[in-house]
Coordinates of C-alpha atoms and ligand atoms in Angstrom, one line a residue:
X1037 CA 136.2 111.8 208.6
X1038 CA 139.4 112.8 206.9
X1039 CA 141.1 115.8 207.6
X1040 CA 143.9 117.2 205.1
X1041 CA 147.3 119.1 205.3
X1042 CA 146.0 122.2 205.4
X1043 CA 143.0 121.1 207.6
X1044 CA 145.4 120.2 210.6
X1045 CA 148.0 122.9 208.9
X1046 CA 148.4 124.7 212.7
X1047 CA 147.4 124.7 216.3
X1048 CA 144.0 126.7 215.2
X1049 CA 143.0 124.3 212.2
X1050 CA 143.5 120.9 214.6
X1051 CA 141.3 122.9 217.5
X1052 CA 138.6 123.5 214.7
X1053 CA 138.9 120.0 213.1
X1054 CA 138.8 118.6 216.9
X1055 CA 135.4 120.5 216.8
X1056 CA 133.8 119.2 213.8
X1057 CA 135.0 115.7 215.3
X1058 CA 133.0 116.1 218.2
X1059 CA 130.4 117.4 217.2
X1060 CA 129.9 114.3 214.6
X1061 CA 130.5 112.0 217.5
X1062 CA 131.0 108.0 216.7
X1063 CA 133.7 108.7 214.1
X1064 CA 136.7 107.6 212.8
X1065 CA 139.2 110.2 212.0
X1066 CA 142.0 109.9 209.4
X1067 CA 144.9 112.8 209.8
X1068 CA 147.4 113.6 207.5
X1069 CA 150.8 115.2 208.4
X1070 CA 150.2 118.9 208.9
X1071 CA 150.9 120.8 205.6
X1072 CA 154.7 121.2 204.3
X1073 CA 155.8 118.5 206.7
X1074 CA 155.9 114.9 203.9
X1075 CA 157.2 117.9 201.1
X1076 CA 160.1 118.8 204.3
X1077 CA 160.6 115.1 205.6
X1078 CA 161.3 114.3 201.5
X1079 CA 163.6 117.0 201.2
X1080 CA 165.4 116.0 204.4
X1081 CA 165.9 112.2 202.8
X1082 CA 167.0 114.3 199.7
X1083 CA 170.0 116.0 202.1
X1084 CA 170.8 112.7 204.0
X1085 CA 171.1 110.6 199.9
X1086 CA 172.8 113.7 199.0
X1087 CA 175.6 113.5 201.7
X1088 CA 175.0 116.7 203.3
X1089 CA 174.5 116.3 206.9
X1090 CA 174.8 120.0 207.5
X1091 CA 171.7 120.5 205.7
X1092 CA 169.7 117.7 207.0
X1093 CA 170.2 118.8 210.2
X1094 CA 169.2 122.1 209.8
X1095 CA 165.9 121.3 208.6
X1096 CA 165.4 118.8 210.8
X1097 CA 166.0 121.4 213.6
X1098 CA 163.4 124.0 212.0
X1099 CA 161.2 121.5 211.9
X1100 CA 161.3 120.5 214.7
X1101 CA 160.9 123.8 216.0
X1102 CA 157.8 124.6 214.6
X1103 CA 156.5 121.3 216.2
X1104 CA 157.3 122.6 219.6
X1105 CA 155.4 126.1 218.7
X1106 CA 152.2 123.9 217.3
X1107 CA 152.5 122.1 220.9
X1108 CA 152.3 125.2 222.9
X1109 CA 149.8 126.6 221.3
X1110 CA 147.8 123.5 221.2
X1111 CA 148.2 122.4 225.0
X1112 CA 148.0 124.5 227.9
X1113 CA 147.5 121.8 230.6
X1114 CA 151.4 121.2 231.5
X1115 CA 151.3 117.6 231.6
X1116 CA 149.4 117.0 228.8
X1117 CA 152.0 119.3 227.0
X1118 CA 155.0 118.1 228.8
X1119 CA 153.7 114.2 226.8
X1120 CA 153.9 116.1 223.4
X1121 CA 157.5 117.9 223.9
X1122 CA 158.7 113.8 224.9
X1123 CA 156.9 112.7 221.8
X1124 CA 158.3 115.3 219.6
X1125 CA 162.0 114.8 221.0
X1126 CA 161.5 111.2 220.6
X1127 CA 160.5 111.1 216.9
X1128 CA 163.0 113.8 215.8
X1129 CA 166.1 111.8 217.9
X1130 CA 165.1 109.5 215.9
X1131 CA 164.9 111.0 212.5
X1132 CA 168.7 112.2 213.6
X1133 CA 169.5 109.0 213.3
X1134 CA 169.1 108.4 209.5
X1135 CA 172.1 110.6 209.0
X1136 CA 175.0 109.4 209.7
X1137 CA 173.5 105.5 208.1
X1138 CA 173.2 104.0 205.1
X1139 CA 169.8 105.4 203.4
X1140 CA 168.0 103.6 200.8
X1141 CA 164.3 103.6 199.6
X1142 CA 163.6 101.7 202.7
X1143 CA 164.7 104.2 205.1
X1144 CA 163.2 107.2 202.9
X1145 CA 159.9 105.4 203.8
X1146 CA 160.2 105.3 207.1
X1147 CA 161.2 109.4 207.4
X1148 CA 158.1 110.5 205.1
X1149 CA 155.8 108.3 207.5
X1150 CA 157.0 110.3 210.8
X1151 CA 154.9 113.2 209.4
X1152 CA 151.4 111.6 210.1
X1153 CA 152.7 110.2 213.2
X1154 CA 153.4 113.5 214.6
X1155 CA 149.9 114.9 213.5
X1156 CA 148.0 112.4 215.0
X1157 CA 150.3 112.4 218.1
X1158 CA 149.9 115.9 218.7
X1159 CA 146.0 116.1 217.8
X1160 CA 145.0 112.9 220.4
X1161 CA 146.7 115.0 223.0
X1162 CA 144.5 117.9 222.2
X1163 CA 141.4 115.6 222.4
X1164 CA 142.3 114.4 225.6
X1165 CA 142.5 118.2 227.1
X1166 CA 139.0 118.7 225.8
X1167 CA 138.2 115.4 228.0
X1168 CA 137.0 113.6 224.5
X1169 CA 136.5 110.1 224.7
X1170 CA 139.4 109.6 221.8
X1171 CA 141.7 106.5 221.4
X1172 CA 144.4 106.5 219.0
X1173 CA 145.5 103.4 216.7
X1174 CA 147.8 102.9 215.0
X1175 CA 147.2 102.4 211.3
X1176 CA 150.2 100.6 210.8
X1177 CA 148.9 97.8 212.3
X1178 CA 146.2 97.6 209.6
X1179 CA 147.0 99.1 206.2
X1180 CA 148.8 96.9 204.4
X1181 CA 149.8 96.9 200.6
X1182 CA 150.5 93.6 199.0
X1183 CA 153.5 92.7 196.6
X1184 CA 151.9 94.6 193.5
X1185 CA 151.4 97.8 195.8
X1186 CA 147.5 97.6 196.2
X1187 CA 145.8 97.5 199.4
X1188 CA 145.4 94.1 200.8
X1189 CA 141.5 94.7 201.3
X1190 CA 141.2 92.1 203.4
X1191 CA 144.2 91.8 205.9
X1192 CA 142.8 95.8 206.7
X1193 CA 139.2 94.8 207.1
X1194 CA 140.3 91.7 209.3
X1195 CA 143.0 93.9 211.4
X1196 CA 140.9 97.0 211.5
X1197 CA 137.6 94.9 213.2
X1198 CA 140.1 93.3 215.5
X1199 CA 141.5 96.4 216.5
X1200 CA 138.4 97.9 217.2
X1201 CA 137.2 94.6 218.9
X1202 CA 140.2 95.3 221.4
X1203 CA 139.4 99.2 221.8
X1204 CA 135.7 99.0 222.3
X1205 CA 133.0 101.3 222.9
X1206 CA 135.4 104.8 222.4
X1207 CA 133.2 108.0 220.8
X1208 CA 136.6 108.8 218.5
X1209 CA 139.4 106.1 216.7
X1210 CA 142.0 108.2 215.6
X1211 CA 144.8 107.1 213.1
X1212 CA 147.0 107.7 210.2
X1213 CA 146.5 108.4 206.6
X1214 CA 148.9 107.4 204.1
X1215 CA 151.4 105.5 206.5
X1216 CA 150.7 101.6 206.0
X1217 CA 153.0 98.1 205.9
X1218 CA 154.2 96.4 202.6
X1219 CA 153.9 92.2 202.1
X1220 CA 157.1 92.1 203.7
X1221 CA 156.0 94.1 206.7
X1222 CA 158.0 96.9 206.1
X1223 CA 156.9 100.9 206.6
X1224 CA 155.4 101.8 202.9
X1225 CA 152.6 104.5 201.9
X1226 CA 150.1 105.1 199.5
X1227 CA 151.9 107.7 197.6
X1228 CA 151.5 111.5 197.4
X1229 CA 148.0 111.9 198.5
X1230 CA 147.5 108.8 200.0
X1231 CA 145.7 109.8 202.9
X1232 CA 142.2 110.0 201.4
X1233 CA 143.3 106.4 200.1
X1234 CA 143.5 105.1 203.8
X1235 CA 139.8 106.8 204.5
X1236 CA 137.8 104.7 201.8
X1237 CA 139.9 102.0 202.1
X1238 CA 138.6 102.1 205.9
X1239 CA 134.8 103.7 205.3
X1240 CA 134.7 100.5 203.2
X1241 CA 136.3 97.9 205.7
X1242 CA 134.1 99.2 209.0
X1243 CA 132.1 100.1 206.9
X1244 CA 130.9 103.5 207.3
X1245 CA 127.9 105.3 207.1
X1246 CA 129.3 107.7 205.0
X1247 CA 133.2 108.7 204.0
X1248 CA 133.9 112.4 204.9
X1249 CA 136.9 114.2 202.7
X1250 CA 137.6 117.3 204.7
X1251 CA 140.0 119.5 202.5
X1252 CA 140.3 123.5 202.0
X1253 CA 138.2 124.2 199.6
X1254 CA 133.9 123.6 199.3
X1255 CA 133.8 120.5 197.5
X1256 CA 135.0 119.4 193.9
X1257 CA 134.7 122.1 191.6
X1258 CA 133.8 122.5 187.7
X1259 CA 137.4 123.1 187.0
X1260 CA 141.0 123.4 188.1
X1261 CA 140.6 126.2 190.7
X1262 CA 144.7 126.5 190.7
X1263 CA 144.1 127.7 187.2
X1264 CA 140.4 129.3 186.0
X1265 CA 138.5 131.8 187.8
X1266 CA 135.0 131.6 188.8
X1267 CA 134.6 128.0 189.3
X1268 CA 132.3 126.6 191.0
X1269 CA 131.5 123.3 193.5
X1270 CA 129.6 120.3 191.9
X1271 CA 127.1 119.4 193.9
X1272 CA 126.3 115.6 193.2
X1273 CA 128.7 113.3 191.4
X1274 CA 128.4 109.8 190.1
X1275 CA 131.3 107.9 191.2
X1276 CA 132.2 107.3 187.7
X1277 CA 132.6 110.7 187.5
X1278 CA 134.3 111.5 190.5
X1279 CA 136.7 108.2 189.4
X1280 CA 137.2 109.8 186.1
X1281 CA 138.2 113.4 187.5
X1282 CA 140.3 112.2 190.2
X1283 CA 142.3 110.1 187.6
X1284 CA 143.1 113.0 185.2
X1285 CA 144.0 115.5 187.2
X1286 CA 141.4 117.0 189.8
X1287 CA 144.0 116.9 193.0
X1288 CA 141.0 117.2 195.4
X1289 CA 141.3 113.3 195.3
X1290 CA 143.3 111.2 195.6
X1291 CA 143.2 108.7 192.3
X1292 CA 142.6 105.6 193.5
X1293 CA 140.2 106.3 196.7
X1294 CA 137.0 106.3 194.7
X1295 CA 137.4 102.8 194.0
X1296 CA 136.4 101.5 197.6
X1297 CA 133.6 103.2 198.3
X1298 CA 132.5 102.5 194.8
X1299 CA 132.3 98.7 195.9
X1300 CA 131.1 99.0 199.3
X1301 CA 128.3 101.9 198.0
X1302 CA 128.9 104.3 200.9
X1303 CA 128.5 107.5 199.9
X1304 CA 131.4 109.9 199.9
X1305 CA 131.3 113.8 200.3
X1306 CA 133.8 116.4 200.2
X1307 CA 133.5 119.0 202.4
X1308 CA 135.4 122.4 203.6
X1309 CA 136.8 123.0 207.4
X1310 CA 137.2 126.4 206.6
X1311 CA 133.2 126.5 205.6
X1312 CA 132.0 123.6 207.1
X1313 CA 128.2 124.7 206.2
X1314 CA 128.8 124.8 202.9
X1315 CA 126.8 121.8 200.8
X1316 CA 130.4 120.7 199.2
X1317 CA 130.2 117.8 196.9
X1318 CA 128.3 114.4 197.3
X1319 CA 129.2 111.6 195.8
X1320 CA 127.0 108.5 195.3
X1321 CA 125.6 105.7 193.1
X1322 CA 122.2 107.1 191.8
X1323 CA 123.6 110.7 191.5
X1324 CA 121.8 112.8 188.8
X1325 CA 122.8 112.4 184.9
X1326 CA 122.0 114.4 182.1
X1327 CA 124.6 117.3 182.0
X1328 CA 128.1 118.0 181.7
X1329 CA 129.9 118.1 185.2
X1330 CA 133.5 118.7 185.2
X1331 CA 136.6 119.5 183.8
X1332 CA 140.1 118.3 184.9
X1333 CA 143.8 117.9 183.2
X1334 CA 146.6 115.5 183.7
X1335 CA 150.1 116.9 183.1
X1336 CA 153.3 115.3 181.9
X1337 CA 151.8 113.1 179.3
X1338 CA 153.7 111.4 176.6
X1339 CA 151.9 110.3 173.4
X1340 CA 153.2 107.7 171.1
X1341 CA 152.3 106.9 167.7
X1342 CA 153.0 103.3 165.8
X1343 CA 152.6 103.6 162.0
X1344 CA 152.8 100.6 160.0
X1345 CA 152.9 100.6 156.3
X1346 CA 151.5 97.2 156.0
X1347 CA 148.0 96.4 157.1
X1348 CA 148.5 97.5 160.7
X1349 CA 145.4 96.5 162.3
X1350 CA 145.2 93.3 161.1
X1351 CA 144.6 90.9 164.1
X1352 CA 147.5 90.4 166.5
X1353 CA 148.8 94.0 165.9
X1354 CA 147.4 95.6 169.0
X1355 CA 148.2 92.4 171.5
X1356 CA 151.5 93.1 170.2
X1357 CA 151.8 96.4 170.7
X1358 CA 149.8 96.2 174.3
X1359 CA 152.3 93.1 175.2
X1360 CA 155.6 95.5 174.4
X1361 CA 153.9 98.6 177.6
X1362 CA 153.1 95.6 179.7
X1363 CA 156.3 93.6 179.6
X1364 CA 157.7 97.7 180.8
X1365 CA 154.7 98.3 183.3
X1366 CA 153.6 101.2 182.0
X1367 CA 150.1 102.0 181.5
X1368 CA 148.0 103.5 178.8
X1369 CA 145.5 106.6 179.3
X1370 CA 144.4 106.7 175.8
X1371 CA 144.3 105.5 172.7
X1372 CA 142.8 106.3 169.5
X1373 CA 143.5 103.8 166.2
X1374 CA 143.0 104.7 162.3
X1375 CA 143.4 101.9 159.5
X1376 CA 147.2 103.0 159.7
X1377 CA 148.3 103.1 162.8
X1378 CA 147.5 103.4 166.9
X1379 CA 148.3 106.4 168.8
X1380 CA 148.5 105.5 172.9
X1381 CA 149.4 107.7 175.7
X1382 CA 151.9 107.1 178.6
X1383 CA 152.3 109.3 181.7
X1384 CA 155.4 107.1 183.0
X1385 CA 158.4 107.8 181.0
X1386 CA 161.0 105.3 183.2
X1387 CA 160.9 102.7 179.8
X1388 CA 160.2 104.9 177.3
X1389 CA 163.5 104.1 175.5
X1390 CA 162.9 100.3 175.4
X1391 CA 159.6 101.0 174.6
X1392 CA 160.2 102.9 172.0
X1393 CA 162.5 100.3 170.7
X1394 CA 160.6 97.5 170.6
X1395 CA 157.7 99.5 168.7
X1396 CA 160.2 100.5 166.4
X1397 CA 160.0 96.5 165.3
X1398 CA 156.4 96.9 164.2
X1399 CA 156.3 100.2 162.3
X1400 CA 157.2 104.0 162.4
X1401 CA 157.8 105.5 165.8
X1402 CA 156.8 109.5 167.1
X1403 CA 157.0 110.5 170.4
X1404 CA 155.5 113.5 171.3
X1405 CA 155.9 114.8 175.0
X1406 CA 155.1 117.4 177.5
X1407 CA 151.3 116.9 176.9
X1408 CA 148.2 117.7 178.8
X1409 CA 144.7 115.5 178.8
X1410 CA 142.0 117.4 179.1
X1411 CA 139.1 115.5 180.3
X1412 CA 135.6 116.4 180.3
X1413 CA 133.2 114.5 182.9
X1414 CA 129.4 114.1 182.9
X1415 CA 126.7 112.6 181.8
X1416 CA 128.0 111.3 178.1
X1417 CA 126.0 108.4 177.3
X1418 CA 126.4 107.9 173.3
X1419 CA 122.6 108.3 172.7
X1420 CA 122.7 111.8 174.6
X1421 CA 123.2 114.2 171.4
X1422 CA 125.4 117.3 171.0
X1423 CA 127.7 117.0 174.4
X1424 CA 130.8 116.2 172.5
X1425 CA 130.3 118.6 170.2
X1426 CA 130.0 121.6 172.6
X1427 CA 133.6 120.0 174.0
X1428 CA 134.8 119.7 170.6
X1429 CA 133.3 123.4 169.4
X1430 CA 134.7 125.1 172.8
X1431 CA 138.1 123.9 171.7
X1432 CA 138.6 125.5 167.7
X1433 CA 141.1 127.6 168.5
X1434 CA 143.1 124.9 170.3
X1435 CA 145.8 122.2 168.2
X1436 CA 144.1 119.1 169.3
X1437 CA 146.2 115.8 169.4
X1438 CA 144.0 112.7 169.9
X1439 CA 140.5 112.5 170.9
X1440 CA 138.7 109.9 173.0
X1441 CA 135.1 109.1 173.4
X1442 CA 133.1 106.1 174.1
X1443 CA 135.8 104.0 176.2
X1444 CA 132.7 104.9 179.2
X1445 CA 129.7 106.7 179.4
X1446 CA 131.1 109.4 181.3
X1447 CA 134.4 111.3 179.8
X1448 CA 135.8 112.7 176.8
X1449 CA 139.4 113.0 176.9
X1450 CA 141.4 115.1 174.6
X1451 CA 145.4 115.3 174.1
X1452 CA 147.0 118.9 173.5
X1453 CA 150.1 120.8 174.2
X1454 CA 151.2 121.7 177.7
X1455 CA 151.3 125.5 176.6
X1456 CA 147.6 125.4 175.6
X1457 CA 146.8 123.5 178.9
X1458 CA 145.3 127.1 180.6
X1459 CA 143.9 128.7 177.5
X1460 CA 142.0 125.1 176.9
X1461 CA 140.4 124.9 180.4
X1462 CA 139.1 128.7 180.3
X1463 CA 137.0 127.6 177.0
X1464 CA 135.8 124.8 178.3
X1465 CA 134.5 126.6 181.0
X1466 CA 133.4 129.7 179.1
X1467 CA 131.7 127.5 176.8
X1468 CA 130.3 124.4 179.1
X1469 CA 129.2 126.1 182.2
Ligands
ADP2859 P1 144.3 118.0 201.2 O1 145.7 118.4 201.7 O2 143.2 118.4 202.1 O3 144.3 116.6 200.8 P2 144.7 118.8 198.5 O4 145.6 120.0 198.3 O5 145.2 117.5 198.2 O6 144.1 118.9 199.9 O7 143.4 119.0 197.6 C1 142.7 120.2 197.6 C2 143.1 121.1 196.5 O8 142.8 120.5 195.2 C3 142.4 122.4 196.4 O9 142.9 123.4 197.3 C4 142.5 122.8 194.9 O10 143.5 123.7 194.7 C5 142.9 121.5 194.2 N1 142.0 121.1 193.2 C6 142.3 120.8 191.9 N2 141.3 120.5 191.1 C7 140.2 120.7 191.9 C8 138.8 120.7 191.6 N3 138.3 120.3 190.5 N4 138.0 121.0 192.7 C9 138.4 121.3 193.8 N5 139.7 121.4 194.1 C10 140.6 121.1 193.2
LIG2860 N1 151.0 113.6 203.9 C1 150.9 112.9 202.6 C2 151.2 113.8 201.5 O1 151.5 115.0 201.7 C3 149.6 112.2 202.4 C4 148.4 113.1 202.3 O2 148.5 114.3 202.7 O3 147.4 112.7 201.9 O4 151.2 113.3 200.4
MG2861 MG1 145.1 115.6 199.1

């Protein structure tokens, strides 16, 4: 079970996620830092890079603050509170530390992973009042990355049997999301959203039964929530689809974390803790086909357009082209080709310069930025008919940029503007659902 920002946001949220806990019993538990703590901690690494003391320590102090308040409301045996108030002091002593020192990418690293610690720390406390039998581990002991950034799969399913082997027979393990060592053995994390990462990375490694994605909200929905009205959960997803949607844009997931459970075929469902009866989303191998799903968006696209006046796509054009985004390590999201040229999208922009250069060698250059990708998820198998024609019809009124279809048998991507972004979900959801 996985528990979210805004799932262990206060005092009342961890008491209620402590319930759902027990009430599962046999689980392992993945917290992430209660909400606005990783955005604070970055901001506070923002102060120290930025030379202003002053400000770092006044929001380490408010911080802090509200930890103190979370503790008293959380614990009211005194010893059991008296532990958290040491903890607390002890983490943000240390976090004073980072600011009068020398603060790299290193040290940043180690602030933003304080945040989960101090979740977890204040939430194994909690279980221990309501006489749980609850152990905590420490995921740092287990998730590692390896040089490229990826999980080491199997340095975590080695370390996470032997630490279980060690701690046996306990109803709860409790750890970390998104907190994990790099190959040199440093503090690293799995990025913005990480922490559903660290649960199918370990639902896979146990395995588990089944992966649990607690969030605030009843499941995946048809569309962006943060932007249409009226939409609505999706019961059962292929995890294809739920890949796919995670990818371009649908923040409920993290992108990556299908991937796991995928391989390992556990199933994964995403469920509320504000409506924990709700049906919420499952997500499995065999899930039902045959109609349109989802929508989702990816922002702060850039798409790039090689035009060649001699016979472009004659062989050895693309491996060209593909060999100048790999020697930058930037990735493509789409592409679409015509006899004349190749358009490709980028959502990295750090080498776009060199990039740009280098294509410059093979033909004509445009760059068009601040795109969206709309992506359309479901059941689009080539023989199925009309599906991306009700995409393509919903959007008429909307200045379409690229169009791809076929690269699986489950999305349809589309390229517009950023300012069409809103008006082009609300169609598709007009039109699709
Ligand atoms: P957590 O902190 O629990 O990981 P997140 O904020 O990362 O939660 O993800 C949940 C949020 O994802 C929802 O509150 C919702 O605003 C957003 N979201 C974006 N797209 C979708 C979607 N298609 N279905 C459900 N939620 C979505
Ligand atoms: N706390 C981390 C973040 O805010 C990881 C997570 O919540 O999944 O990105
Ligand atoms: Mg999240």
């Amino acid at each position: 079970m996985k528990f979210g920002g805004t799932s262990v946001g206060s005092a009342q949220r961890m008491k209620n996620m402590v319930s759902l806990v027990a009430a599962e019993g046999d689980v392992m538990v993945v917290l992430s830092a209660m909400s606005g703590t990783t955005n604070s901690l970055i901001s506070i690494s923002q102060s120290i890079k930025d030379n202003e003391p002053a400000n770092a320590r006044k929001q380490i102090d408010d911080l802090e603050n509200k930890y103190f308040d979370t503790a008293r409301e959380l614990l009211s045996d005194p010893d059991l509170h008296k532990k958290a108030e040491e903890g607390i002091k002890n983490i943000f002593t240390s976090l004073r530390e980072y600011i009068d020192k020398p603060f790299s990418l290193k040290e940043e690293k180690e602030v933003v992973a304080f945040g989960e610690k101090l979740s977890t720390m204040l939430v194994i406390l909690y279980m221990q009042q309501c006489k749980y039998d609850a152990v905590l581990l420490d995921a740092t002991e287990f998730m590692r990355i390896d040089e490229n950034g990826e999980p080491d799969q199997k340095f975590i399913k080695e370390n996470i049997r032997k630490t279980l082997n060690e701690n046996p027979g306990h109803k709860i393990y409790l750890t970390q999301g998104f907190i994990c060592r790099n190959s040199k053995g440093e503090i690293d994390n799995l990025q913005r959203g990480g922490s559903d990462y660290t649960a199918s990375l370990l639902g896979a490694a146990i395995p588990a039964e089944e992966i649990q994605i607690w969030t605030d909200i009843d499941g995946m929905h048809n569309n962006d929530p943060r932007f249409v009205e009226g939409t609505k959960p999706v019961n059962e997803l292929h995890f294809e689809e739920a890949a796919e949607l995670a990818y371009f844009g649908a923040k409920i997931l993290h992108p990556t974390c299908v991937l796991p459970a995928k391989y390992a075929n556990i199933p994964v469902r995403l469920l509320n803790t504000m409506e924990p009866e709700a049906e919420g989303t499952r997500i499995f191998n065999t899930a039902p086909t045959r109609k349109i799903k989802a929508v989702a968006a990816k922002d702060n696209i850039t798409a790039i357009k090689i035009k060649s006046s001699h016979m472009l796509l004659a062989y050895g054009f693309l491996r060209k082209v593909f060999e100048i985004f790999e020697k930058y390590q930037t990735s493509i999201d789409m592409i679409t080709t015509s006899e004349v040229g190749v358009s490709v999208t980028i959502d990295n922009e750090r080498n776009l310069k060199q990039i740009v250069e280098e294509l410059s060698e093979l033909g004509n250059v445009t760059v068009d930025r601040d795109m969206v990708i709309v992506c359309v998820v479901g059941d689009l198998e080539w023989q199925n008919r009309g599906f991306e024609a009700d995409v393509v019809n919903a959007l008429k009124e909307v200045p379409v940029r690229m169009i791809s279809y076929g690269g699986s048998n489950y999305n349809i991507s589309l390229l517009i503007k950023k300012d069409d972004k809103i008006k082009a979900l609300k169609l598709l959801s007009k039109h699709l659902f």
